[in-house]
XYZ file of N, CA, C and O in Angstrom:
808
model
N -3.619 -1.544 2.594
C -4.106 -2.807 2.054
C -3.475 -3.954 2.830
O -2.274 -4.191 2.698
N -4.172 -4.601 3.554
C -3.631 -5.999 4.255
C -3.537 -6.981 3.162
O -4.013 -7.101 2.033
N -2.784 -7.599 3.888
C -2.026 -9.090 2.754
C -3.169 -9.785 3.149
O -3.764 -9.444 4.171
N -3.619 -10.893 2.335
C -4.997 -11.916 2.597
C -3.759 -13.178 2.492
O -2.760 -13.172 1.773
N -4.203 -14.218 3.454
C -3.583 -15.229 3.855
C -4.297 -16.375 2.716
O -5.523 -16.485 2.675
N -3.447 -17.161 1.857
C -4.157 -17.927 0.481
C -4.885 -18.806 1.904
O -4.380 -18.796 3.027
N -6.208 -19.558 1.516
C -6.803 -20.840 1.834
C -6.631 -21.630 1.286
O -6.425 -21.492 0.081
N -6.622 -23.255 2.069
C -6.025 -24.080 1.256
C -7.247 -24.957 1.015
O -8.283 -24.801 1.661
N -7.128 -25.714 0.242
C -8.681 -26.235 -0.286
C -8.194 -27.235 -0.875
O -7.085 -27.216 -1.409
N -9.127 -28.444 -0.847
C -8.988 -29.718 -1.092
C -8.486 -30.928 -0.449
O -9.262 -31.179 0.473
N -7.590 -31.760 -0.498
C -7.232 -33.147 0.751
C -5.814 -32.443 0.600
O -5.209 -32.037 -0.392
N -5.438 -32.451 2.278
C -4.455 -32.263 2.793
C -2.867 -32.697 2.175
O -2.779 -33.824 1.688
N -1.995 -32.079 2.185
C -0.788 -32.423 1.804
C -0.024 -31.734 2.982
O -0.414 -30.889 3.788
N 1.496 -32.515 2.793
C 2.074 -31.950 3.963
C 2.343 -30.484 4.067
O 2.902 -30.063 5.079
N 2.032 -29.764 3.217
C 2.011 -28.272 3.497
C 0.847 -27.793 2.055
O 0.430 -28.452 1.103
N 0.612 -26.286 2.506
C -0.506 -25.430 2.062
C 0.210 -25.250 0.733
O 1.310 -24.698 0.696
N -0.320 -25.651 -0.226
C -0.018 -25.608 -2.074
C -0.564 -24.175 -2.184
O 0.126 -23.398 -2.844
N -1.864 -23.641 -1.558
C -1.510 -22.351 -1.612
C -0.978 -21.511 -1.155
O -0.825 -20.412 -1.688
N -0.520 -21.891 0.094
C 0.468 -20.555 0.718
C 1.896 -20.682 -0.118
O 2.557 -19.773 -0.620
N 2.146 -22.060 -0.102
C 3.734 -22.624 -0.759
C 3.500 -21.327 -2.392
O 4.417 -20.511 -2.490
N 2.671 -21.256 -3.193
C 2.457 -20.796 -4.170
C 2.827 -19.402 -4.138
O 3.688 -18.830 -4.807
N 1.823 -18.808 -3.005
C 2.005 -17.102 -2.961
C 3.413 -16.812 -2.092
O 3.786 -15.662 -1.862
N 4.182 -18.055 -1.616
C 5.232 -17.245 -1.569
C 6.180 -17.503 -2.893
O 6.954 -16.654 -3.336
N 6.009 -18.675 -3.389
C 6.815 -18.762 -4.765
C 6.891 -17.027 -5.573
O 7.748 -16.395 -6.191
N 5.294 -16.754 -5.070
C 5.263 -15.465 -5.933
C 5.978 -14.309 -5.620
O 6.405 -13.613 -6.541
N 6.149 -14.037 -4.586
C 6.906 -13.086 -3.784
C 8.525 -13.106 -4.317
O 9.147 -12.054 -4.471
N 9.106 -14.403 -4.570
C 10.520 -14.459 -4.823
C 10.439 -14.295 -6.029
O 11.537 -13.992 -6.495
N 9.443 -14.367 -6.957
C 9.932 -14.237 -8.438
C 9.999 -12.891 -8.860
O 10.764 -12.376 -9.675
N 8.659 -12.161 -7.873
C 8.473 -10.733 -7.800
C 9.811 -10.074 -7.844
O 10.419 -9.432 -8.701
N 10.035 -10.419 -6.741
C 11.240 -10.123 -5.970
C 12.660 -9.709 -6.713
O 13.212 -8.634 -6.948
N 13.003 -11.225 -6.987
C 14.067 -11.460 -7.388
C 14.310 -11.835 -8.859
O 15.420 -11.954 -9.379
N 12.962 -12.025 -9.538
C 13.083 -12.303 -11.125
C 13.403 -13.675 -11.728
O 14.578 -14.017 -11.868
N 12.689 -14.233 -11.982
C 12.912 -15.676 -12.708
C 14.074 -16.256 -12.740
O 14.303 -17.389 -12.317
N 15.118 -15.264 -13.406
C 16.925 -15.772 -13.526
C 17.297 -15.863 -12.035
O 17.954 -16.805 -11.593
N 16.720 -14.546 -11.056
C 17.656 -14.730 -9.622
C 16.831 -15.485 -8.811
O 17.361 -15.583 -7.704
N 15.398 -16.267 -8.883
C 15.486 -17.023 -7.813
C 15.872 -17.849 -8.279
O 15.704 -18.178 -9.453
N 16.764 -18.625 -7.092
C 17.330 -19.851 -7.289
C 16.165 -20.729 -6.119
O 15.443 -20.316 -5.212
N 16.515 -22.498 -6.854
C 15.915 -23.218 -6.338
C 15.524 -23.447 -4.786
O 14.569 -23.939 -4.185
N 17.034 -22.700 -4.368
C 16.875 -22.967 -2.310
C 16.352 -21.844 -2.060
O 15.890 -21.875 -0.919
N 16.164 -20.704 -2.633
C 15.775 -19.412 -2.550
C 13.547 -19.672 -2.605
O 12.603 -19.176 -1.990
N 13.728 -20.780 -3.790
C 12.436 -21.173 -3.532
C 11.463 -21.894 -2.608
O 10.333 -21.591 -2.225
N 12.318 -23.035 -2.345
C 12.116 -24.001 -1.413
C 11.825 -23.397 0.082
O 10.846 -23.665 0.779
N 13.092 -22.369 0.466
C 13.416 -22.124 1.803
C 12.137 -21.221 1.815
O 11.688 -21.354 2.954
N 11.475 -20.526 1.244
C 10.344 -19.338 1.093
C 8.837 -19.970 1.312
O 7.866 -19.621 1.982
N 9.082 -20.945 0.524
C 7.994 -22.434 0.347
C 7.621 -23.138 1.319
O 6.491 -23.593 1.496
N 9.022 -23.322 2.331
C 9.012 -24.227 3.126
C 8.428 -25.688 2.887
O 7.547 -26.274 3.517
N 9.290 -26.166 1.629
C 9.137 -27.423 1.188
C 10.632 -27.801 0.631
O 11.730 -27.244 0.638
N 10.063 -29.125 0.111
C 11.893 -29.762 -0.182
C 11.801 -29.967 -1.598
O 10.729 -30.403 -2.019
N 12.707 -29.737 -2.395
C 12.751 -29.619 -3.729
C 11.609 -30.806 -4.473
O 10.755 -30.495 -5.303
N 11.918 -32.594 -3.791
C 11.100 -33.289 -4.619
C 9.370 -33.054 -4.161
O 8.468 -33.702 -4.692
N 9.127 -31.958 -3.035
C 7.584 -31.462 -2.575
C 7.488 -30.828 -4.003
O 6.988 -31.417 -4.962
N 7.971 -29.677 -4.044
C 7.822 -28.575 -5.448
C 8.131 -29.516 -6.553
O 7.009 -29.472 -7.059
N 8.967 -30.557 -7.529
C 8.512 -30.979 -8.403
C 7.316 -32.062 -8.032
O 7.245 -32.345 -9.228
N 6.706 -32.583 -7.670
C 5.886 -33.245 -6.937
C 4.732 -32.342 -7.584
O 4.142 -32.503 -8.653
N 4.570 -31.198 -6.473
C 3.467 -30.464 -6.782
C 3.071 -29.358 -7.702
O 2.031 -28.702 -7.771
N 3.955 -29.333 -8.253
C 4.071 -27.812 -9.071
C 4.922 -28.314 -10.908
O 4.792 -27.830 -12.033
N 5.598 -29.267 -10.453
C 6.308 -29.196 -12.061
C 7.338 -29.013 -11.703
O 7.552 -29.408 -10.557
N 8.303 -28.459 -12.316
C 9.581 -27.843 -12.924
C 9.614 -26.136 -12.139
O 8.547 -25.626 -11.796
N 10.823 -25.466 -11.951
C 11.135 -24.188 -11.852
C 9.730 -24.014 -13.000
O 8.589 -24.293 -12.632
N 9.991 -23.600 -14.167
C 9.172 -22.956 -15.339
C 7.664 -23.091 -15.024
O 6.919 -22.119 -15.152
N 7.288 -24.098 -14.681
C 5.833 -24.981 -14.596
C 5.374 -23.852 -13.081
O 4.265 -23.370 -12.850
N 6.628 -23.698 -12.276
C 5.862 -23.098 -11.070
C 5.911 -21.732 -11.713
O 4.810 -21.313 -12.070
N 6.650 -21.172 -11.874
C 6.285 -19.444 -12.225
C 5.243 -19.355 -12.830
O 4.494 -18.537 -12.296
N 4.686 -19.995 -14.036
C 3.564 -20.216 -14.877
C 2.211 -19.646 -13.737
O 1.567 -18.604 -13.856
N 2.083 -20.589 -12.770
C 0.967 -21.100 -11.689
C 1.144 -19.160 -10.952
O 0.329 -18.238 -10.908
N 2.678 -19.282 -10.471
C 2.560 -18.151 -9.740
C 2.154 -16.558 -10.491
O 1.609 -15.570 -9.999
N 2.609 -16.783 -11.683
C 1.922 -15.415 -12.732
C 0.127 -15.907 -12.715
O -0.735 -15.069 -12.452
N -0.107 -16.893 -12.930
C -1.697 -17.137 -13.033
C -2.316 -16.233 -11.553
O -3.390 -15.636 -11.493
N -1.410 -16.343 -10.586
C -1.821 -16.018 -9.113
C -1.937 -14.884 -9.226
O -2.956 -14.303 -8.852
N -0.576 -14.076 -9.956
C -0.327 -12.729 -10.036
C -1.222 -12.271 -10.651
O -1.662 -11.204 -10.222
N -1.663 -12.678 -11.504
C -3.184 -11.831 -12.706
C -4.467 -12.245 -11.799
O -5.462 -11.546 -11.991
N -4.570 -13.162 -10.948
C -6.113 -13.191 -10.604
C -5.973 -12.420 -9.239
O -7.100 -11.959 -9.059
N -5.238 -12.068 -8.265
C -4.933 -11.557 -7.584
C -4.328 -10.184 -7.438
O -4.936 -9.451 -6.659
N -3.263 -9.681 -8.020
C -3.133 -8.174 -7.955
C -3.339 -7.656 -9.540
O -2.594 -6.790 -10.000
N -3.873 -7.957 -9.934
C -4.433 -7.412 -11.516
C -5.904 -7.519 -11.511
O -6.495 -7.473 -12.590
N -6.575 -7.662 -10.374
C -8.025 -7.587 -10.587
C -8.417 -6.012 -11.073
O -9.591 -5.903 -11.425
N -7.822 -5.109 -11.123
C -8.082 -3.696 -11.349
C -8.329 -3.314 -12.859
O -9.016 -2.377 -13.267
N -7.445 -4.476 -13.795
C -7.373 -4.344 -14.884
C -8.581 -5.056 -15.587
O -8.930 -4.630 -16.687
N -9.181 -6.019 -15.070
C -10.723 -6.212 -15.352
C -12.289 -5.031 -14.897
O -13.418 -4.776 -15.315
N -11.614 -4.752 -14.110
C -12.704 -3.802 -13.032
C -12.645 -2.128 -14.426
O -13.497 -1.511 -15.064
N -11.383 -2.066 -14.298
C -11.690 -0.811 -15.459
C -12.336 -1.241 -17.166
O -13.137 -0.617 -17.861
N -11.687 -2.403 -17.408
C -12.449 -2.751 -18.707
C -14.253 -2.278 -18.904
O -14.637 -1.906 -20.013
N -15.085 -2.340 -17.894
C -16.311 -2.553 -16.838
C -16.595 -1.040 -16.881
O -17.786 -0.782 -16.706
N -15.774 0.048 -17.075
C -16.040 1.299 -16.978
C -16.457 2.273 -17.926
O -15.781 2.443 -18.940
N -17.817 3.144 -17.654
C -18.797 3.292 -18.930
C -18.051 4.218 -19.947
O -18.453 4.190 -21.111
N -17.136 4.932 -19.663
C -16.361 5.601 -20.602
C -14.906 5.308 -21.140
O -14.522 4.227 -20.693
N -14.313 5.692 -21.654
C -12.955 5.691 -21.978
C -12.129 6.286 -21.222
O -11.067 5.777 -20.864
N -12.570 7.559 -20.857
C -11.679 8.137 -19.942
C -11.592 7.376 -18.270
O -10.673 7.490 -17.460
N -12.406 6.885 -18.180
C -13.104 5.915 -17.187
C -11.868 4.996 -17.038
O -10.921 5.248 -16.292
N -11.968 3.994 -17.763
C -11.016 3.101 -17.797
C -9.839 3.079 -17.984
O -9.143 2.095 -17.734
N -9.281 4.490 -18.601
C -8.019 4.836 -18.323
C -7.464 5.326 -16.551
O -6.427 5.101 -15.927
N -8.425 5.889 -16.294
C -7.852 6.413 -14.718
C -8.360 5.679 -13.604
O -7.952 5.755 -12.445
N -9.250 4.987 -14.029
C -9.576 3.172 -13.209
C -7.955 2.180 -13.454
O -7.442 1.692 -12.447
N -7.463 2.029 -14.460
C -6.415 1.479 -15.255
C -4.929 1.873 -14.101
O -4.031 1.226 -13.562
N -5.393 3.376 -14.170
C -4.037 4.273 -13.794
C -3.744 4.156 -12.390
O -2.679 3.719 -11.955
N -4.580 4.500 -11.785
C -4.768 4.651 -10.297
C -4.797 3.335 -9.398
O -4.654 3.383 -8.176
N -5.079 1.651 -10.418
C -5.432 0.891 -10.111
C -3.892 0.282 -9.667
O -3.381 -0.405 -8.783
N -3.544 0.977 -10.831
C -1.443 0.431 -11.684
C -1.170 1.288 -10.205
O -0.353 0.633 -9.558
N -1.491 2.257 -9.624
C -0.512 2.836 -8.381
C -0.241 2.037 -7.287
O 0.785 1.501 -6.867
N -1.663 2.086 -6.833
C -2.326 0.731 -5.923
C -1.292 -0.352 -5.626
O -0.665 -0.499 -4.577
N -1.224 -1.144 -6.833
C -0.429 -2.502 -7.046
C 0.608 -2.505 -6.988
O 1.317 -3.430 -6.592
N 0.978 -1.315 -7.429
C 2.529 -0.740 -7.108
C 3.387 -0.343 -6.330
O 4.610 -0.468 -6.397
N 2.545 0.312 -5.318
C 2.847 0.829 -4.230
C 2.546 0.166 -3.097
O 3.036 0.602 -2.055
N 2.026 -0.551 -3.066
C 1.665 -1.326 -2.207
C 2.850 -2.152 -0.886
O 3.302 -3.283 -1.067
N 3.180 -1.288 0.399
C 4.135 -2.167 0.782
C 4.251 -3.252 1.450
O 5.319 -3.620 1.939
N 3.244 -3.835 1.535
C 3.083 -5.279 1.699
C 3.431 -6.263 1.223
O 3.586 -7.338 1.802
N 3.694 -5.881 -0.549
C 4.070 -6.657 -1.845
C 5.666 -5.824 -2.029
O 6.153 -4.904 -1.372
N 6.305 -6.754 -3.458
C 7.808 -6.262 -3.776
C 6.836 -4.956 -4.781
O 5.647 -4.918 -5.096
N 7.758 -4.197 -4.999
C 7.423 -3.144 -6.022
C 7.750 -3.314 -7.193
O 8.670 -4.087 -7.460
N 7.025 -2.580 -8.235
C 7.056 -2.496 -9.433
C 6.088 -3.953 -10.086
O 5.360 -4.541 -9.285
N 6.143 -4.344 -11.260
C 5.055 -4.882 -12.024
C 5.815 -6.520 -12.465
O 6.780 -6.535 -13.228
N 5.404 -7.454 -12.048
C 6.061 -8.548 -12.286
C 6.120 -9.236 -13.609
O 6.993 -10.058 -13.889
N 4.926 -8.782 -14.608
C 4.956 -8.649 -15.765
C 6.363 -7.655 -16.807
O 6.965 -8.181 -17.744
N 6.556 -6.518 -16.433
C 7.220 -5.924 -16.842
C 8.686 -6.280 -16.483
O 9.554 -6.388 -17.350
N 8.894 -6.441 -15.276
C 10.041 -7.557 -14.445
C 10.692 -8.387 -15.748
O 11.810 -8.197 -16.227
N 9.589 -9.455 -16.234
C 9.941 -10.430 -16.803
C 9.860 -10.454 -18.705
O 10.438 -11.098 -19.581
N 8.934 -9.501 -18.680
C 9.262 -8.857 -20.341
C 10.484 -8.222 -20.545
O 10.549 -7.775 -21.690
N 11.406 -8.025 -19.923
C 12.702 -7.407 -20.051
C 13.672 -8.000 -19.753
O 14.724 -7.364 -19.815
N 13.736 -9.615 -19.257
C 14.106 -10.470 -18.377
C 15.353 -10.890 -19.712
O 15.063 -10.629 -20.880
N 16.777 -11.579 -19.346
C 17.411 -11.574 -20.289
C 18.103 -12.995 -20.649
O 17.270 -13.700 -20.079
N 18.717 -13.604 -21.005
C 19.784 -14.592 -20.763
C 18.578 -16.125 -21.492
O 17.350 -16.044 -21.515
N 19.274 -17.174 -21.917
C 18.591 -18.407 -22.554
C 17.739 -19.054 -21.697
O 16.899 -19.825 -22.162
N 17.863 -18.771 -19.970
C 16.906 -19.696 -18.911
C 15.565 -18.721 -19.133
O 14.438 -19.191 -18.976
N 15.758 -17.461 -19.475
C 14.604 -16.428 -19.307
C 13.800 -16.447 -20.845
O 12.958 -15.551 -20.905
N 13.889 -17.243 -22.027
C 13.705 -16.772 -23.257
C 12.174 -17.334 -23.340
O 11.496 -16.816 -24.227
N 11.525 -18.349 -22.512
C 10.325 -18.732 -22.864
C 9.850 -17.943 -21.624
O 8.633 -17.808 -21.752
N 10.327 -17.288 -20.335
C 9.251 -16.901 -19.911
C 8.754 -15.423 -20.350
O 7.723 -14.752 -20.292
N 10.064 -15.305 -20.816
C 9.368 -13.695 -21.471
C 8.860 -13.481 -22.768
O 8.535 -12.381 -23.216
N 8.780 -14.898 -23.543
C 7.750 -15.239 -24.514
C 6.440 -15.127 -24.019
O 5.590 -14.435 -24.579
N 6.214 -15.851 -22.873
C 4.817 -16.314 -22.306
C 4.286 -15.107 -21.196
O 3.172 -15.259 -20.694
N 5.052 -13.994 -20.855
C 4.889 -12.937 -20.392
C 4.747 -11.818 -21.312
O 4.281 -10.781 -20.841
N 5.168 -11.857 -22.924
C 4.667 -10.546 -23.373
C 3.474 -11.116 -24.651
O 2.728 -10.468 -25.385
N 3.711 -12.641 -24.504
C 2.410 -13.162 -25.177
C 0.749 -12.516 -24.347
O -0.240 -12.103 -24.953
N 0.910 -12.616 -23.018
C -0.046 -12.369 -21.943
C -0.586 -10.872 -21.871
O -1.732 -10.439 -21.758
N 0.700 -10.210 -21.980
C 0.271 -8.440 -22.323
C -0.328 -8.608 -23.327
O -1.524 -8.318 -23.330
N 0.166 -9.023 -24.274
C -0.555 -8.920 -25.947
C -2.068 -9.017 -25.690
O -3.022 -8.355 -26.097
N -1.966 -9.931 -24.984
C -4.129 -10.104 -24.815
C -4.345 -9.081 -24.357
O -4.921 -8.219 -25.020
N -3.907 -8.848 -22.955
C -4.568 -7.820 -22.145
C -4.741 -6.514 -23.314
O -5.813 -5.940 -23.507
N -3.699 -6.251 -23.896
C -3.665 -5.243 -24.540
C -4.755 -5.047 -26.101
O -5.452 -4.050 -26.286
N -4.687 -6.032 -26.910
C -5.958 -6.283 -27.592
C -7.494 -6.280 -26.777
O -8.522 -6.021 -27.402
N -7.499 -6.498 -25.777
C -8.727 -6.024 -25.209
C -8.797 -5.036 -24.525
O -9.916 -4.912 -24.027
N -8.148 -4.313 -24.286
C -7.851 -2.968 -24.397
C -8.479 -2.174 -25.803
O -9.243 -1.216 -25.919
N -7.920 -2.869 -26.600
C -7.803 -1.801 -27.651
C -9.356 -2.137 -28.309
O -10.097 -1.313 -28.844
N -9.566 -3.309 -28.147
C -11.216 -3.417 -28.341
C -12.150 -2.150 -27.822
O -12.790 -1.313 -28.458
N -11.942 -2.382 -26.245
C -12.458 -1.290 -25.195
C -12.372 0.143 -26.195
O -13.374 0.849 -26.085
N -11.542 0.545 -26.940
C -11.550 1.775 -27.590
C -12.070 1.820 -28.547
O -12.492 2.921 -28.902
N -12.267 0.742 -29.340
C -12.067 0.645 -30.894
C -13.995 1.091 -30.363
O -14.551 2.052 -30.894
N -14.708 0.236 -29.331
C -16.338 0.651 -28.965
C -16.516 1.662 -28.742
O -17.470 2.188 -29.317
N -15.679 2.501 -27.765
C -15.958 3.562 -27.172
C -15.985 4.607 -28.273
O -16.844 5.452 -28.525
N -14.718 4.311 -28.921
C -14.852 5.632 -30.269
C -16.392 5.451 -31.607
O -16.809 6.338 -32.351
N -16.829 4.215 -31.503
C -17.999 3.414 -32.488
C -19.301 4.145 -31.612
O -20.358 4.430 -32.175
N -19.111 4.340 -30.487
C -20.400 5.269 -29.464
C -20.642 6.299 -29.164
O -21.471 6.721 -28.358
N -19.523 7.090 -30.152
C -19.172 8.409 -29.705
C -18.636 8.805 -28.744
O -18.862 10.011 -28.642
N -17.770 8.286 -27.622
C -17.435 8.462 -26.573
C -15.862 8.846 -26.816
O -15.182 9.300 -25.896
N -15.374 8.641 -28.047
C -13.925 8.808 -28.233
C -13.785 9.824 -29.660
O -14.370 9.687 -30.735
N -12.900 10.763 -29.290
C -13.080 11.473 -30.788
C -12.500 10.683 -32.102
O -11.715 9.745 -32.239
N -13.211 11.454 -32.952
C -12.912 10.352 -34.315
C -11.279 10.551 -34.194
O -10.678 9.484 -34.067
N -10.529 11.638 -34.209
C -9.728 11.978 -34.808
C -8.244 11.274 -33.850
O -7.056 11.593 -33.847
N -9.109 10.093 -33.031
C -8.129 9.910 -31.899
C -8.159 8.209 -32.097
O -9.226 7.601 -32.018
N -6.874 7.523 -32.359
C -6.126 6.387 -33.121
C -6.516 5.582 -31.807
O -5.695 5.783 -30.912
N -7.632 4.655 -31.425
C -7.371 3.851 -30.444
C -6.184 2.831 -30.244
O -5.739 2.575 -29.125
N -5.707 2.273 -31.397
C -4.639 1.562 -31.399
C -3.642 2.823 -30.521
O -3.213 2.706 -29.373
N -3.497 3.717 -31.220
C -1.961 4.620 -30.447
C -1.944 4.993 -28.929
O -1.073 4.947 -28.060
N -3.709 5.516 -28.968
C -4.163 5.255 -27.140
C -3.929 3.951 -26.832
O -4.087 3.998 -25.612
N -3.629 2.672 -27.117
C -3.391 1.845 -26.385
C -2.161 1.803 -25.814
O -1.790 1.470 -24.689
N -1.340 2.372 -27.203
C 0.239 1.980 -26.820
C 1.010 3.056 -25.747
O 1.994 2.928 -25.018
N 0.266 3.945 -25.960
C 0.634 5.201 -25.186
C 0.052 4.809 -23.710
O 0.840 5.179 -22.840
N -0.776 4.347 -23.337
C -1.152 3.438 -22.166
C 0.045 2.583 -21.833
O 0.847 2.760 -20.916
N 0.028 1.733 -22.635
C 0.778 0.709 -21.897
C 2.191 1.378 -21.711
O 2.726 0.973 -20.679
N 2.643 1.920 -22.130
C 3.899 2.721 -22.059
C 3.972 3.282 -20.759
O 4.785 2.915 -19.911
N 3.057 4.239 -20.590
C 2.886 4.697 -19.437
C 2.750 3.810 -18.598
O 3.404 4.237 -17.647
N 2.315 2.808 -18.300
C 1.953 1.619 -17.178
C 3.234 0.943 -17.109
O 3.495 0.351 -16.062
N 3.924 0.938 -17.887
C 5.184 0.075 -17.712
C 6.346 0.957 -17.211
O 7.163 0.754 -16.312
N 6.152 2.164 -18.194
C 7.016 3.338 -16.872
C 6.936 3.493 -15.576
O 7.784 3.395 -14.689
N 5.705 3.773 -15.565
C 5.513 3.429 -13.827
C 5.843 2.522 -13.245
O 6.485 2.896 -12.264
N 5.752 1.348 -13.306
C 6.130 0.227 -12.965
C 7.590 -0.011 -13.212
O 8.022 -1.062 -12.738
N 8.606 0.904 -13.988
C 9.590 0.808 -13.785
C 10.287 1.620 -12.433
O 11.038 1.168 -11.569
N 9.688 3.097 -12.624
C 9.457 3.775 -11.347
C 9.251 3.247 -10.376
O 10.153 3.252 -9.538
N 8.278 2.727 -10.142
C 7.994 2.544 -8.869
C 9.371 1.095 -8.100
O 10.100 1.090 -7.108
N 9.193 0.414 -8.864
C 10.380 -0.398 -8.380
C 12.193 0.079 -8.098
O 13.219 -0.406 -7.621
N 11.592 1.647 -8.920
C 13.011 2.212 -8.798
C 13.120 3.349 -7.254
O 14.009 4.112 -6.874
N 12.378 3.152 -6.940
C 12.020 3.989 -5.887
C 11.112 4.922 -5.765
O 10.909 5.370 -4.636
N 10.231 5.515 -7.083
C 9.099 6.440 -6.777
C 7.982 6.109 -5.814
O 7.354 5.059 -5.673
N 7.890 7.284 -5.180
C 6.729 7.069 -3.875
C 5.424 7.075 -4.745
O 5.211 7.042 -5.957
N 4.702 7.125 -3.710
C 2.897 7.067 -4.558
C 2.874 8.187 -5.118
O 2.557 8.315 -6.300
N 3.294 9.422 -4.149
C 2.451 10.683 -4.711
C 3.262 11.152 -5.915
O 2.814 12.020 -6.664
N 5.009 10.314 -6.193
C 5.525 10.556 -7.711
C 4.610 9.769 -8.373
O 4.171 10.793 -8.897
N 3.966 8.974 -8.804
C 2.928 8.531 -9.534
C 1.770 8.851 -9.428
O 1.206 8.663 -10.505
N 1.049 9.279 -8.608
C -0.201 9.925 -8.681
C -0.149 11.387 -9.329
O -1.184 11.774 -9.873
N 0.918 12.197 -9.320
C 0.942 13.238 -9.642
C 1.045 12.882 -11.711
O 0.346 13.421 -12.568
N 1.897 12.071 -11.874
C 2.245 11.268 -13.041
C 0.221 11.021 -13.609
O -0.340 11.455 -14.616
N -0.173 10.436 -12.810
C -1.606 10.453 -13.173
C -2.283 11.292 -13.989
O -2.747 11.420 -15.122
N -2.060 12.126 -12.292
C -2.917 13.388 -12.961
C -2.796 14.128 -14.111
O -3.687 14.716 -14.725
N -1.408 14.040 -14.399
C -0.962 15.017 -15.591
C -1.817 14.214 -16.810
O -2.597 14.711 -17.623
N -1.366 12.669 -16.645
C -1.774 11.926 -17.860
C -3.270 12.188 -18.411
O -3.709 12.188 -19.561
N -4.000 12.452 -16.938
C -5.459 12.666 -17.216
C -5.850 13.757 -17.778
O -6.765 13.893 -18.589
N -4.756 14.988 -17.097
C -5.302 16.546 -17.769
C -5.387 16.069 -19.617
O -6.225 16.462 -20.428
N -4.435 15.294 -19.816
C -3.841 15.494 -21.370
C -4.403 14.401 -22.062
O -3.900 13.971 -23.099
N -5.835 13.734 -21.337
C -6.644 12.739 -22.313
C -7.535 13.421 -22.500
O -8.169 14.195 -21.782
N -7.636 12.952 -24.136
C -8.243 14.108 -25.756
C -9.808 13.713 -25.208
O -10.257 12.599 -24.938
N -10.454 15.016 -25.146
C -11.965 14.913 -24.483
C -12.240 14.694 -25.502
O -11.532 14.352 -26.449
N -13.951 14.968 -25.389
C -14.715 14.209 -26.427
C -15.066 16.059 -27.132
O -15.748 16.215 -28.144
């Protein structure tokens, strides 16, 4: 997977608000909300602190922008499976999508969401409000996605879409702990497969 270079769009400023952005994203990836520090941002940015409040807000105001980047950009997978005619569908669209993003060495590893839902200390307490507020959606539409599939016959009665959700996300966040911990692809693809042998057919 090649890295795509952001375009910058609109009247000129002294530097690219979108490139300055996707690297903001890279250091938060990276290094986590608490460890980037401001010169850690700037120097990545290649801007000067009053450029970034200028253009972006506050530290807080920019991570905000750069998670917005992070969901429309390496989370497109998690819309693309919603889109998929079965249940089992959208779980291994879901799964395989989570490897992808993960593994990817172009990008930092592991899940920048999960990064920051676990994130600790009083500077970190609203972003990991506003990071497991964000799962919460994803995850209610998720659980929609089941609550239909089982209403169409596509899911057995006897199978709790709520608990398939949580058992999903569990798994997605394991991985994503994995993978940032060093698991290669094929330790998660194999992780897949198992998950798939052991989803309750119809």
């Amino acid at each position: 997977m090649e890295a795509v270079q952001p375009v910058c769009k609109g009247r000129p400023r002294e530097f690219c608000t979108d490139r300055a952005l996707a690297a903001a994203l890279r250091i938060f990836w990276s290094k986590g909300y608490e460890g980037a520090s401001m010169t850690d941002l700037t120097e990545a940015m290649g801007i000067t602190k009053p450029s970034l409040y200028a253009a972006f807000g506050n530290k807080e105001a920019l991570f905000h922008k750069a998670l917005d980047l992070y969901e429309a950009e390496k989370l497109a997978y998690i819309r693309e499976a919603m889109e998929q005619p079965t249940a089992r569908g959208v779980v291994e669209h879901l799964l395989r999508g989570a490897v992808d993003a993960q593994t990817n060495h172009l990008e930092p590893q592991g899940c920048l969401g999960v990064i920051h839902s676990v994130a600790c200390g009083a500077e970190a307490e609203s972003i990991k409000a506003a990071v497991v507020a964000r799962r919460a959606s994803a995850q209610a539409a998720l659980l929609a996605r089941f609550e239909r599939a089982q209403a169409e016959g596509d899911l057995r009665e006897d199978v709790e879409p709520e608990g398939l959700t949580n058992l999903l996300y569990a798994l997605l966040q394991g991985m994503a702990v994995q993978a940032g911990s060093g698991a290669t692809r094929e330790d998660l693809l194999r992780l897949v497969d198992t998950s798939l042998a052991m989803f309750p057919a119809r």
